[in-house]
Coordinates of C-alpha atoms in Angstrom, one line a residue:
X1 CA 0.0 0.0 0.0
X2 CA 1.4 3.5 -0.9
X3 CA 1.9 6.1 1.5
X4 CA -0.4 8.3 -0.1
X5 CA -3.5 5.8 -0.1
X6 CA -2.4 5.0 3.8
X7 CA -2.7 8.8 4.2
X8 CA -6.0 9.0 2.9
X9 CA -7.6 6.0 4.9
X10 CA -5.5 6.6 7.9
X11 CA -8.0 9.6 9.1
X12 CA -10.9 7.0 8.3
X13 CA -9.6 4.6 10.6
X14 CA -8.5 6.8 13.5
X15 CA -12.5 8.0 13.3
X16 CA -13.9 4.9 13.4
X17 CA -11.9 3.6 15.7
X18 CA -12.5 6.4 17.8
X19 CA -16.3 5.4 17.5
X20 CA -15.3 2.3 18.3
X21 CA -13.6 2.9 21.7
X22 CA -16.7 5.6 22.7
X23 CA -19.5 2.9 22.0
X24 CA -17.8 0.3 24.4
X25 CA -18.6 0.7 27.9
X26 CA -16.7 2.0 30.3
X27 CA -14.8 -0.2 32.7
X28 CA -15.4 -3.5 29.5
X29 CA -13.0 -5.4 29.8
X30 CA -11.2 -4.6 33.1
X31 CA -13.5 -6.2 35.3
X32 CA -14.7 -3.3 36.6
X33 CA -18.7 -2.8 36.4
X34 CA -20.4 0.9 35.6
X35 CA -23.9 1.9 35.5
X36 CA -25.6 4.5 36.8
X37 CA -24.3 6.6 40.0
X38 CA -28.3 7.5 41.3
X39 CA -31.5 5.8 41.9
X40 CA -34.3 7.6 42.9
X41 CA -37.1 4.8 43.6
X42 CA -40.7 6.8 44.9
X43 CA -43.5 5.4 46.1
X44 CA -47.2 6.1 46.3
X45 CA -48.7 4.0 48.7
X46 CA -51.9 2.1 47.4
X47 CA -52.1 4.1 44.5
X48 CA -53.8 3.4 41.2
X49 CA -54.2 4.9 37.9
X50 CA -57.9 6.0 39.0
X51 CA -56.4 7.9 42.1
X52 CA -54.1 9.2 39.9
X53 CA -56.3 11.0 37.2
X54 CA -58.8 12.1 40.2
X55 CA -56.0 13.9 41.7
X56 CA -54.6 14.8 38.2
X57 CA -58.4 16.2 37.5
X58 CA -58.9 18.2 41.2
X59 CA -55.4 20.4 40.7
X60 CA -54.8 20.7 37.2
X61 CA -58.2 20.2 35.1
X62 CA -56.3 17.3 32.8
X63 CA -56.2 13.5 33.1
X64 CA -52.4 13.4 32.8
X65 CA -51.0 16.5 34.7
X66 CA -49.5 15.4 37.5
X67 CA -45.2 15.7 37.5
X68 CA -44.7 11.9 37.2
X69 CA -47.3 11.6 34.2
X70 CA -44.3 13.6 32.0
X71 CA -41.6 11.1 32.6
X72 CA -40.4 9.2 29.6
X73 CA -41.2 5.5 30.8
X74 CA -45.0 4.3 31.1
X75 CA -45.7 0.6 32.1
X76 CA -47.7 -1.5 34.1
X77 CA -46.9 -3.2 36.9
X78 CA -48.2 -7.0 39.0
X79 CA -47.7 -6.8 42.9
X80 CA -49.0 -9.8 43.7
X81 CA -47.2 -11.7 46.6
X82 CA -47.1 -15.3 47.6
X83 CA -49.8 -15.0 50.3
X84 CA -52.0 -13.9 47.3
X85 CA -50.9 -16.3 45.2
X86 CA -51.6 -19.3 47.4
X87 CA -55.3 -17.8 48.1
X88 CA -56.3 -17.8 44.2
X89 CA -54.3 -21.2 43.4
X90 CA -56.4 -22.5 46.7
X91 CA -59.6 -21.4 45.4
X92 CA -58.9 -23.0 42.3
X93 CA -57.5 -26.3 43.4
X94 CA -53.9 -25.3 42.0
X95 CA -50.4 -25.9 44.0
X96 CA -49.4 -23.6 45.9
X97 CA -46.4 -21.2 44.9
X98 CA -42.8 -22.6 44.5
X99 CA -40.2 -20.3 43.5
X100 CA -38.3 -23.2 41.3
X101 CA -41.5 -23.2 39.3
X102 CA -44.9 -21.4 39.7
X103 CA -47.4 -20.0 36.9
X104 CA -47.4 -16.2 37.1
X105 CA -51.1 -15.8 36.4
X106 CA -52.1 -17.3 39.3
X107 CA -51.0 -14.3 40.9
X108 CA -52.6 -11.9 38.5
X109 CA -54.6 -13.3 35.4
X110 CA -54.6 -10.6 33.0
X111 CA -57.5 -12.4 31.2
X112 CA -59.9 -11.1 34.3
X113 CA -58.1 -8.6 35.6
X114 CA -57.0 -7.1 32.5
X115 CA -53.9 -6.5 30.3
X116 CA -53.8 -2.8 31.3
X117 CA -55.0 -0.7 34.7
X118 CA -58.6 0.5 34.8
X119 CA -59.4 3.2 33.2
X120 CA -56.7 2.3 30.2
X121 CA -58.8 -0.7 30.0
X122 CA -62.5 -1.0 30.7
X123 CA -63.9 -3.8 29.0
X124 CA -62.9 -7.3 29.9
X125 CA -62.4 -6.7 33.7
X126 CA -64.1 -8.8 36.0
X127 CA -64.5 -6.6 39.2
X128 CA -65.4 -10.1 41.2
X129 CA -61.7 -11.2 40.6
X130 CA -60.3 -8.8 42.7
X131 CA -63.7 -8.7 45.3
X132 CA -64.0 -11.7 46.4
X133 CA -63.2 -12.7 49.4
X134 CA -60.7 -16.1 49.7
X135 CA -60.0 -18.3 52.3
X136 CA -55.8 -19.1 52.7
X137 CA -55.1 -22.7 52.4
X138 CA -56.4 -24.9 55.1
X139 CA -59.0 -22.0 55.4
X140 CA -59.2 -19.5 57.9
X141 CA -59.9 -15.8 57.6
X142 CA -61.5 -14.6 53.9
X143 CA -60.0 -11.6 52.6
X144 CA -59.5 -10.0 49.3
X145 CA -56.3 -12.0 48.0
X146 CA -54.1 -8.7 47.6
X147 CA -50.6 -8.0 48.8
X148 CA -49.3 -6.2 51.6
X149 CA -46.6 -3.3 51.4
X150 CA -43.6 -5.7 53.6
X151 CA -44.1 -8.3 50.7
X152 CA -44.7 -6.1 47.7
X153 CA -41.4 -3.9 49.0
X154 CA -39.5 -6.9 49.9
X155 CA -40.1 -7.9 45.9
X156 CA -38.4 -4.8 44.1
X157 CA -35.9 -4.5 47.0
X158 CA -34.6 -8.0 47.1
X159 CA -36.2 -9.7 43.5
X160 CA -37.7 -12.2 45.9
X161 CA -41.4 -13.2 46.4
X162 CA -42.4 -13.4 50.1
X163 CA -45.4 -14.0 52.4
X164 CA -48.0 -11.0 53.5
X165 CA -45.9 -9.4 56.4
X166 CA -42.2 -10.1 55.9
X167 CA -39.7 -7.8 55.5
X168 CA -36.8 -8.6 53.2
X169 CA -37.2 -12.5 55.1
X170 CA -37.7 -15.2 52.8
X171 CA -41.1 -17.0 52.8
X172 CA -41.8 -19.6 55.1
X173 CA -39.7 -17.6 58.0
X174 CA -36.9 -19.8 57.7
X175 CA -33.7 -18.9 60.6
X176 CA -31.2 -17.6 58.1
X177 CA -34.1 -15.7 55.8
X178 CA -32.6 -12.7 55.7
X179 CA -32.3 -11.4 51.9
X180 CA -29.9 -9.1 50.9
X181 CA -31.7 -5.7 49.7
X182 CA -30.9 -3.5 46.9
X183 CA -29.8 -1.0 49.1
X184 CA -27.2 -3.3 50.9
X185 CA -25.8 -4.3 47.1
X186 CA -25.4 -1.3 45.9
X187 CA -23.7 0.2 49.2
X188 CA -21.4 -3.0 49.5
X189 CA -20.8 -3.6 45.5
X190 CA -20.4 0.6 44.6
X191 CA -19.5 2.6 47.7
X192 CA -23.4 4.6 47.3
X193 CA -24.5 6.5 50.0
X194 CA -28.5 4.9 51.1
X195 CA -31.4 6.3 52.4
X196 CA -35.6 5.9 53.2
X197 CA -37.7 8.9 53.6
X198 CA -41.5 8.3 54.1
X199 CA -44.9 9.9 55.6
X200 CA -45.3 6.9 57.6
X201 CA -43.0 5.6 60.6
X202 CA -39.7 5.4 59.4
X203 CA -40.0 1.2 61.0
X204 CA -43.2 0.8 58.5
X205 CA -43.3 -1.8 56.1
X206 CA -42.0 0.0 52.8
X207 CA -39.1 1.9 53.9
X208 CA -38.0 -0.7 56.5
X209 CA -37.7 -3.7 53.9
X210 CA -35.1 -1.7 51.9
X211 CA -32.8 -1.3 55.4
X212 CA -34.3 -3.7 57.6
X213 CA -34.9 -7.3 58.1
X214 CA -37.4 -8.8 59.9
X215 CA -40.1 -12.0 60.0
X216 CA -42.7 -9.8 60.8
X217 CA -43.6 -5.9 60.1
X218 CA -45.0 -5.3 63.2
X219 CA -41.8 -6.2 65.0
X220 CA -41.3 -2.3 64.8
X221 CA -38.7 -1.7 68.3
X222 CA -37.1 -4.3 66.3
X223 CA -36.4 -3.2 62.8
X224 CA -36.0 0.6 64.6
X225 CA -33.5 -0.5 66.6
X226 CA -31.8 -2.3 63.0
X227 CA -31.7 0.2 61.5
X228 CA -30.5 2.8 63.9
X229 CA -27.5 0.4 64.8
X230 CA -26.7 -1.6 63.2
X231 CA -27.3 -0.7 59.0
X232 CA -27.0 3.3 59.6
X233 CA -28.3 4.4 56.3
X234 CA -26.7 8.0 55.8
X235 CA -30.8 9.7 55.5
X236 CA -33.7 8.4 57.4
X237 CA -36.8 10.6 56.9
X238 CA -39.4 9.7 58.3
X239 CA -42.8 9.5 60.6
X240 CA -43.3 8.1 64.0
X241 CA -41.7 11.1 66.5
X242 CA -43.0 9.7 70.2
X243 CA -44.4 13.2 71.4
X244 CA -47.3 12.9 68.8
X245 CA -48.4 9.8 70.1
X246 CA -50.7 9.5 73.1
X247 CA -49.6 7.7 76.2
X248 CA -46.0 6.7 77.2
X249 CA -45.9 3.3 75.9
X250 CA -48.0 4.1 72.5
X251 CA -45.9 6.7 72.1
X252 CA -42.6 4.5 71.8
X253 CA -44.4 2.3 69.2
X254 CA -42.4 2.8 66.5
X255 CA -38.8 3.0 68.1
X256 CA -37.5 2.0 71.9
X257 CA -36.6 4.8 74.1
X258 CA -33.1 3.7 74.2
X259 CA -33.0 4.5 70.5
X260 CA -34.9 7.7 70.7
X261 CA -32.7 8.4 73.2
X262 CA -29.5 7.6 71.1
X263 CA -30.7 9.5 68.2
X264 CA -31.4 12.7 70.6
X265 CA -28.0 13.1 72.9
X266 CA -25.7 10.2 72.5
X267 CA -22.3 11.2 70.7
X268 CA -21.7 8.2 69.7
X269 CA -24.6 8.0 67.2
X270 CA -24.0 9.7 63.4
X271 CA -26.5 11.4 62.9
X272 CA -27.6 15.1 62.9
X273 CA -30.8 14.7 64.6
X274 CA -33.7 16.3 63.9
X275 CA -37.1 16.4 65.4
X276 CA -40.8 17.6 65.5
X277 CA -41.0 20.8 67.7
X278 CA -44.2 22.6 68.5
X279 CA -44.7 26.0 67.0
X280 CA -41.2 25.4 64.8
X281 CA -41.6 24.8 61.3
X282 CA -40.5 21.3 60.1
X283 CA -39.3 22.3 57.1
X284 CA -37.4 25.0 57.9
X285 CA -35.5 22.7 60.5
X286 CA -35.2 19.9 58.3
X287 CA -33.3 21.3 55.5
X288 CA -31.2 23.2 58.0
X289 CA -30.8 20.0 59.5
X290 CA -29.6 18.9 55.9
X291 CA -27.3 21.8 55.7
X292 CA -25.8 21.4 58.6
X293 CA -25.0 17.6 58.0
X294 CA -23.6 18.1 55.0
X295 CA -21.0 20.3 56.5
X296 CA -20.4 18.3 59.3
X297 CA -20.2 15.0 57.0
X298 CA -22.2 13.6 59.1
X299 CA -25.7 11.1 58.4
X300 CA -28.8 12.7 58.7
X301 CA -31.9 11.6 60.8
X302 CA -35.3 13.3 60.6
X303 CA -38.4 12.3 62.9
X304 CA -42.1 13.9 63.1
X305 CA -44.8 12.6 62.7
X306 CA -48.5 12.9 64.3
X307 CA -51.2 11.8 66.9
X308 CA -51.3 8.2 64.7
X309 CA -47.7 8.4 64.1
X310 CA -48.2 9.6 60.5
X311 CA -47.2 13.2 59.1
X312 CA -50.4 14.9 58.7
X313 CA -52.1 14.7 55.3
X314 CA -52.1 18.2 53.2
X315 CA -55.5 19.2 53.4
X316 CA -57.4 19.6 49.7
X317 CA -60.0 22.2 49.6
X318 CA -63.3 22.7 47.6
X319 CA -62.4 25.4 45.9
X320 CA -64.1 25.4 42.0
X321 CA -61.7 26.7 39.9
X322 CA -58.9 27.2 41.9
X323 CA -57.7 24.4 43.3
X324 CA -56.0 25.0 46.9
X325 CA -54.1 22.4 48.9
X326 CA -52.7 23.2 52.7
X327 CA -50.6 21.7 55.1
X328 CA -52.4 20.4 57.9
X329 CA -49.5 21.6 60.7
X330 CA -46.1 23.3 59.5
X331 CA -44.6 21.1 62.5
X332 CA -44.0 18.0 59.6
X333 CA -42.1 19.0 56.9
X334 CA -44.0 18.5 52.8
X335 CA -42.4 15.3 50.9
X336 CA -41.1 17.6 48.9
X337 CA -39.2 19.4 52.0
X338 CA -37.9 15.8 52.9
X339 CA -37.0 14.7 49.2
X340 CA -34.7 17.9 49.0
X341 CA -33.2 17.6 52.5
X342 CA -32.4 13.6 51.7
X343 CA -30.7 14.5 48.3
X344 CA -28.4 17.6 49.9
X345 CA -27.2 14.9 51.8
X346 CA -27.0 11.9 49.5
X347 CA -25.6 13.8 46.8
X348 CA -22.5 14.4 48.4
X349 CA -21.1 11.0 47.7
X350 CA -19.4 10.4 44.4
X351 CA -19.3 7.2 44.1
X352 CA -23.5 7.4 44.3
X353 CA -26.7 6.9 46.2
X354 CA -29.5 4.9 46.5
X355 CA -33.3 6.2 47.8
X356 CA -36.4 5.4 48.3
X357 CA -39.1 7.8 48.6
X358 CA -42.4 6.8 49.9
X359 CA -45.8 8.8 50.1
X360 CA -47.7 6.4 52.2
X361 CA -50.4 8.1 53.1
X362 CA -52.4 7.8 50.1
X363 CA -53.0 4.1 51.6
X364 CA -54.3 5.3 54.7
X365 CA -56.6 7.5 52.7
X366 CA -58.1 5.2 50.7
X367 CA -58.5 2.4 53.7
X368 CA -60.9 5.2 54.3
X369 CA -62.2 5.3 51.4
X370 CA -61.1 9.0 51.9
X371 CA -61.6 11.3 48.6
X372 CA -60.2 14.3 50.0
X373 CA -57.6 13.1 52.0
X374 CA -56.5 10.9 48.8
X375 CA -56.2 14.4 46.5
X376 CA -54.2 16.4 48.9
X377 CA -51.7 13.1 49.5
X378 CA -51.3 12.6 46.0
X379 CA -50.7 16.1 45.7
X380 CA -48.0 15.5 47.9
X381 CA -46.5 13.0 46.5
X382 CA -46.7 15.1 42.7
X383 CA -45.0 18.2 44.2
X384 CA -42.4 15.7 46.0
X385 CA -41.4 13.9 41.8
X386 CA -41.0 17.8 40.7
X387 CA -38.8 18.7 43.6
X388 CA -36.6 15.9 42.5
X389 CA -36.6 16.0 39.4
X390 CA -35.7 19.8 39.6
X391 CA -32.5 18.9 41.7
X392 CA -31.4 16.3 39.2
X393 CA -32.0 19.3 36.4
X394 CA -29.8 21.8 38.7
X395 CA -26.8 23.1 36.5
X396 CA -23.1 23.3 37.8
X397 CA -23.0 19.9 39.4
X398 CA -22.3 16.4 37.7
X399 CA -26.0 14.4 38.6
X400 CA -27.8 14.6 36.0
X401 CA -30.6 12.2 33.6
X402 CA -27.2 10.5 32.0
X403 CA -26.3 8.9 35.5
X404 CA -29.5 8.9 37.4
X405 CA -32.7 6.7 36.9
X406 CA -35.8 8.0 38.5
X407 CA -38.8 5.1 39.1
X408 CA -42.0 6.0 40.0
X409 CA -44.7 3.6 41.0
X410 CA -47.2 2.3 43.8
X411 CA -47.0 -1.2 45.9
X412 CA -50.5 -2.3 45.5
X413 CA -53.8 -1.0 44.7
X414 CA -56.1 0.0 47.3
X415 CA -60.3 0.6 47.4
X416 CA -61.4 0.4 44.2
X417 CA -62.5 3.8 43.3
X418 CA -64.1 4.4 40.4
X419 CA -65.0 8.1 39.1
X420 CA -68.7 8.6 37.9
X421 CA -68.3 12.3 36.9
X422 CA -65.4 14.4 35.6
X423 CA -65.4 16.5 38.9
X424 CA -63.2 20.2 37.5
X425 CA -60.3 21.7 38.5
X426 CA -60.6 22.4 42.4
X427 CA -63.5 20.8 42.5
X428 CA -64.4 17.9 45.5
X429 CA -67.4 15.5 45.6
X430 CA -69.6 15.9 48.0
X431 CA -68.0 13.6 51.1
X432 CA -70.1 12.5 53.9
X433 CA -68.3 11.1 57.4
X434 CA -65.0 12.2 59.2
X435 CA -63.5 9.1 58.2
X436 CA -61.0 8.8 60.0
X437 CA -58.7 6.3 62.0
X438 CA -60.8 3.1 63.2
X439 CA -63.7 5.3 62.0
X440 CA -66.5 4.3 59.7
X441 CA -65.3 5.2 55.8
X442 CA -66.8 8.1 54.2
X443 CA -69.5 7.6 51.6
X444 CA -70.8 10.0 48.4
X445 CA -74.2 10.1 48.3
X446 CA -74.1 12.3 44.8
X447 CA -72.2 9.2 43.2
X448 CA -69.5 11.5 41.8
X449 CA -67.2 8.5 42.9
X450 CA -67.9 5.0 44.6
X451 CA -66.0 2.4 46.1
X452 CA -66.0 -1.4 45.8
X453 CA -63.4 -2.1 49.5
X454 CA -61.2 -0.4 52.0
X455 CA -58.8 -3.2 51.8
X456 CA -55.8 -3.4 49.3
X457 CA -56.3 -4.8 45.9
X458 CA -54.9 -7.2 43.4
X459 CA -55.4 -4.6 40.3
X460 CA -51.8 -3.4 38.4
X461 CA -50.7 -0.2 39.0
X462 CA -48.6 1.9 37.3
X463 CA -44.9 2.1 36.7
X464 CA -43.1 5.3 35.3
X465 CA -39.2 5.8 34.4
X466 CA -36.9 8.3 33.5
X467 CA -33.2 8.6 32.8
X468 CA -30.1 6.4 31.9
X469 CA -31.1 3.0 31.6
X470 CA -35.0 4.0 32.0
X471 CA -36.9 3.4 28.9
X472 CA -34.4 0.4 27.4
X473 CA -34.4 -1.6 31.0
X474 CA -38.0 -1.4 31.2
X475 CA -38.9 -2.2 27.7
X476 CA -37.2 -5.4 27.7
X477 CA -38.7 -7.0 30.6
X478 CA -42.4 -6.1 29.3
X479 CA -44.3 -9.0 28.8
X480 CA -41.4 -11.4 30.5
X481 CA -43.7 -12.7 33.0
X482 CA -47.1 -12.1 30.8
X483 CA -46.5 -12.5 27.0
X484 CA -48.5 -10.4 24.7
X485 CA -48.6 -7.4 27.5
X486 CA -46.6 -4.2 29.1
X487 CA -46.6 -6.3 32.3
X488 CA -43.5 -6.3 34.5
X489 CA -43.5 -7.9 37.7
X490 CA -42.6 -5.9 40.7
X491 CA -39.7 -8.5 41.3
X492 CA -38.2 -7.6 37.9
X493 CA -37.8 -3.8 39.4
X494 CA -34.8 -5.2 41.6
X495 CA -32.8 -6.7 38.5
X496 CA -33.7 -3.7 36.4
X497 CA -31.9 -1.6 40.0
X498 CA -29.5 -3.6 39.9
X499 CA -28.5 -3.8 36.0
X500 CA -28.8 0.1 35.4
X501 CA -26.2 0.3 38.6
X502 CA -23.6 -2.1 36.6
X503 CA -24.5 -5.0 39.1
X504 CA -26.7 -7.5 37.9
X505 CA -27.7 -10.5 39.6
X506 CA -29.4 -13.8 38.6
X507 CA -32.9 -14.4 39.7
X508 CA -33.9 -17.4 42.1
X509 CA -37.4 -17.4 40.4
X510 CA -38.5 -19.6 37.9
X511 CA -41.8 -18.7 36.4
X512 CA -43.5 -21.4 34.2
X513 CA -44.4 -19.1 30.9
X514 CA -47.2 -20.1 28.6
X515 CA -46.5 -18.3 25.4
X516 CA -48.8 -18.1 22.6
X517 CA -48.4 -18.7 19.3
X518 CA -49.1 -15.6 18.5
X519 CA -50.6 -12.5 20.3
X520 CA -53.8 -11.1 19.5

């Protein structure tokens, strides 16, 4: 070859091998595994599409207005667990579940239940599947066969189905159950930083199975006393401050008053504590709190709560036309006051963070079958997405949607609302009944909305992404589980964690598919 035709192609190949080298991923071939440096898991609570676009409706006049409805990722997700399964396989004289093979849709048939959440879908749903009431195996106690939040967050957090009640423990509370979490992975395997903030006690089901392990949820001194201790995450955010909550011994539900104790004045602990105060606004002293920690390099530990041990819902109003939501005390912070005071913090790791975010009141709301209550939570749990999603959009700083996946979705269905009437902007039904804890639900005697349970329900909810990793991760397990659908099991949400963070792991679970010739 003559030195002139090498000096023609010799620019060629220096570009394409320059393609080359930028298409590979970095760290191939040196054993050393990338992937993104931020996960942002949020949660709402027992929410469902139709508590979505009722909320969507009351505060911005639109279907599909809330923050989360604008990310780039929408899907479907099953939360069935194994106490769920077992009830439906009973009923219908089919083995119960085994992880080394089971069929998927006895958890959730999408032939009655449907191949997308109500409203997407409306014909084809049989409301009976998820109504009826089934007795466990060996009978017992009918109930609707539904998953709790311990199970439904031990599956995303660990890949792992479980029985109602456990948290991150295997099913069948064997001695050495303990699973390892996604949070303890990512911390161990890529240096991140962790972290749970939440409405509800901070030793509740959904943020304790991501940095707790226990047989049983209600085990709360327990799992407290775990996480305080012994796992340490670097944010915990959450409810269940003792002063709100009457009487000296139900007011140490949620954590002993060693712990409390440890948290308030021991030097040894940490953490930057901070607390609930009367007449001082929560989320002023939160993200001072924040600030303060981050200078300090220390962890950061937030407690409030109210009289049940939750923050206090936002309040929505009935206000036609101009929709108004409040905040029930300024003693608890927003979500959105905790989301930014947990990312201050976590962000100051370069090597990454893990959190989950959890707006868990929506569940308590519709136990209640509580309209109002539902809006303003969801509201809070809208306004909470933005403020994240605005700190990942900050400029000058190197976290941004190429290195950070964002996952938005709900544990489990809950009450079975159904809207009647396209209620405006600001505008509440007419709500009868306080509603409120151990109380009587509220009923609508306009029918702008009705209600089919106050318990937790078997219907898919919805699953929204954004980011690196986001859109391709989730497309490809579509339909793994459920061929011809969007389905993705809430299992699958721990290997798509784990993959987009450059740490994949093999799953235990070995559905039996049925595929079809062809889809219809």
């Amino acid at each position: 070859m003559s030195r002139k035709t090498v000096a023609k192609i010799l620019p060629v190949l220096l570009v394409a091998f320059t393609l080359l080298v930028s298409w590979i991923p970095e760290g191939h071939g040196s054993g050393k595994q990338e992937g993104v440096k931020h996960i942002i898991l949020i949660i709402g609570d027992g929410m469902q599409l139709e508590h979505e676009i009722a909320a969507s409706r009351y505060l911005y006049g639109t279907d599909r207005g809330l923050s989360f409805h604008r990310l780039a990722y929408q899907g479907y997700g099953a939360t069935w667990d194994i106490t769920t399964y077992d009830r439906y396989a009973y009923a219908a004289g089919a083995p119960s579940y085994d992880e080394a093979g089971f069929n998927p849709t006895v958890g959730y048939d999408p032939s009655r239940g449907g191949r997308r959440p109500y409203p997407e879908q409306k014909s084809g749903i049989h409301d009976a599947y998820f109504l009826t009431r089934l007795s466990p195996p060996g009978g017992g106690s009918k109930k609707h066969p539904a998953t709790d939040s311990a199970s439904a967050a031990t599956a995303w957090a660990t890949g792992i189905k479980t029985d109602d009640g456990n948290i991150a423990w295997a099913p069948g509370d064997p001695p050495d159950g303990a699973l390892t979490t996604i949070a303890e992975l990512l911390r161990e395997r890529k240096g991140f930083s962790i972290g749970v903030v939440s409405t509800v006690p901070f030793s509740h089901a959904t943020p304790a199975a991501h940095v707790s392990r226990n047989v049983h949820r209600n085990n709360y001194a327990e799992i407290a006393r775990e996480i305080i201790r012994t796992v340490q995450p670097e944010v915990v955010i959450g409810a269940g401050y003792p002063g709100m909550v009457g009487g000296a011994s139900a007011g140490l539900r949620y954590l002993s008053r060693e712990d409390y104790d440890y948290l308030k004045a021991d030097p040894s602990s940490p953490y930057l504590f901070v607390e609930r105060q009367a007449g001082v606004d929560g989320a002023v002293s939160l993200l001072e709190g924040a600030k303060r920690a981050s200078e300090k390099g220390m962890k950061l530990f937030g407690l409030f709560g109210g009289p049940q041990g939750n923050f206090e819902s936002p309040v929505a109003h009935d206000s036609p036309g101009a929709p108004l939501v409040t905040r029930a005390t300024v003693e608890n912070p927003l979500l959105k006051d905790a989301v930014l005071a947990a990312l201050k913090v976590l962000s100051r790791n370069r090597e990454g963070f893990f959190v989950m975010i959890e707006q868990g009141d929506i569940d308590w709301a519709n136990h209640a079958n509580n309209f109002r209550r539902m809006v303003g939570t969801v509201w809070d749990l809208d306004m909470a997405v933005q403020t994240a999603v605005d700190f990942i959009d900050r400029p000058g700083d190197s976290m941004d949607w190429s290195n950070t996946v964002m996952i938005v979705t709900s544990d489990h269905g809950n009450s079975f609302m159904r809207l009647h009437k396209e209620l405006k902007a600001g505008e509440l039904p007419v709500q009868k009944g306080t509603c409120g804890y151990r109380e009587p639900p509220c009923t609508y005697p306009n029918g702008e909305v009705t209600y089919g349970s106050t318990d937790h329900t078997n219907e898919l909810v919805m699953l929204y992404a954004h980011g690196a990793f986001a859109v391709h991760g989730f497309k490809e397990k579509e339909g793994a589980w459920y061929p011809c659908t969007r389905i993705i099991d809430n299992t699958q949400l721990f290997h798509i964690m784990a993959e987009a963070a450059g740490v994949p792991r093999p799953s235990r679970l070995s559905p039996h598919i049925q595929k079809p010739a062809a889809c219809e």
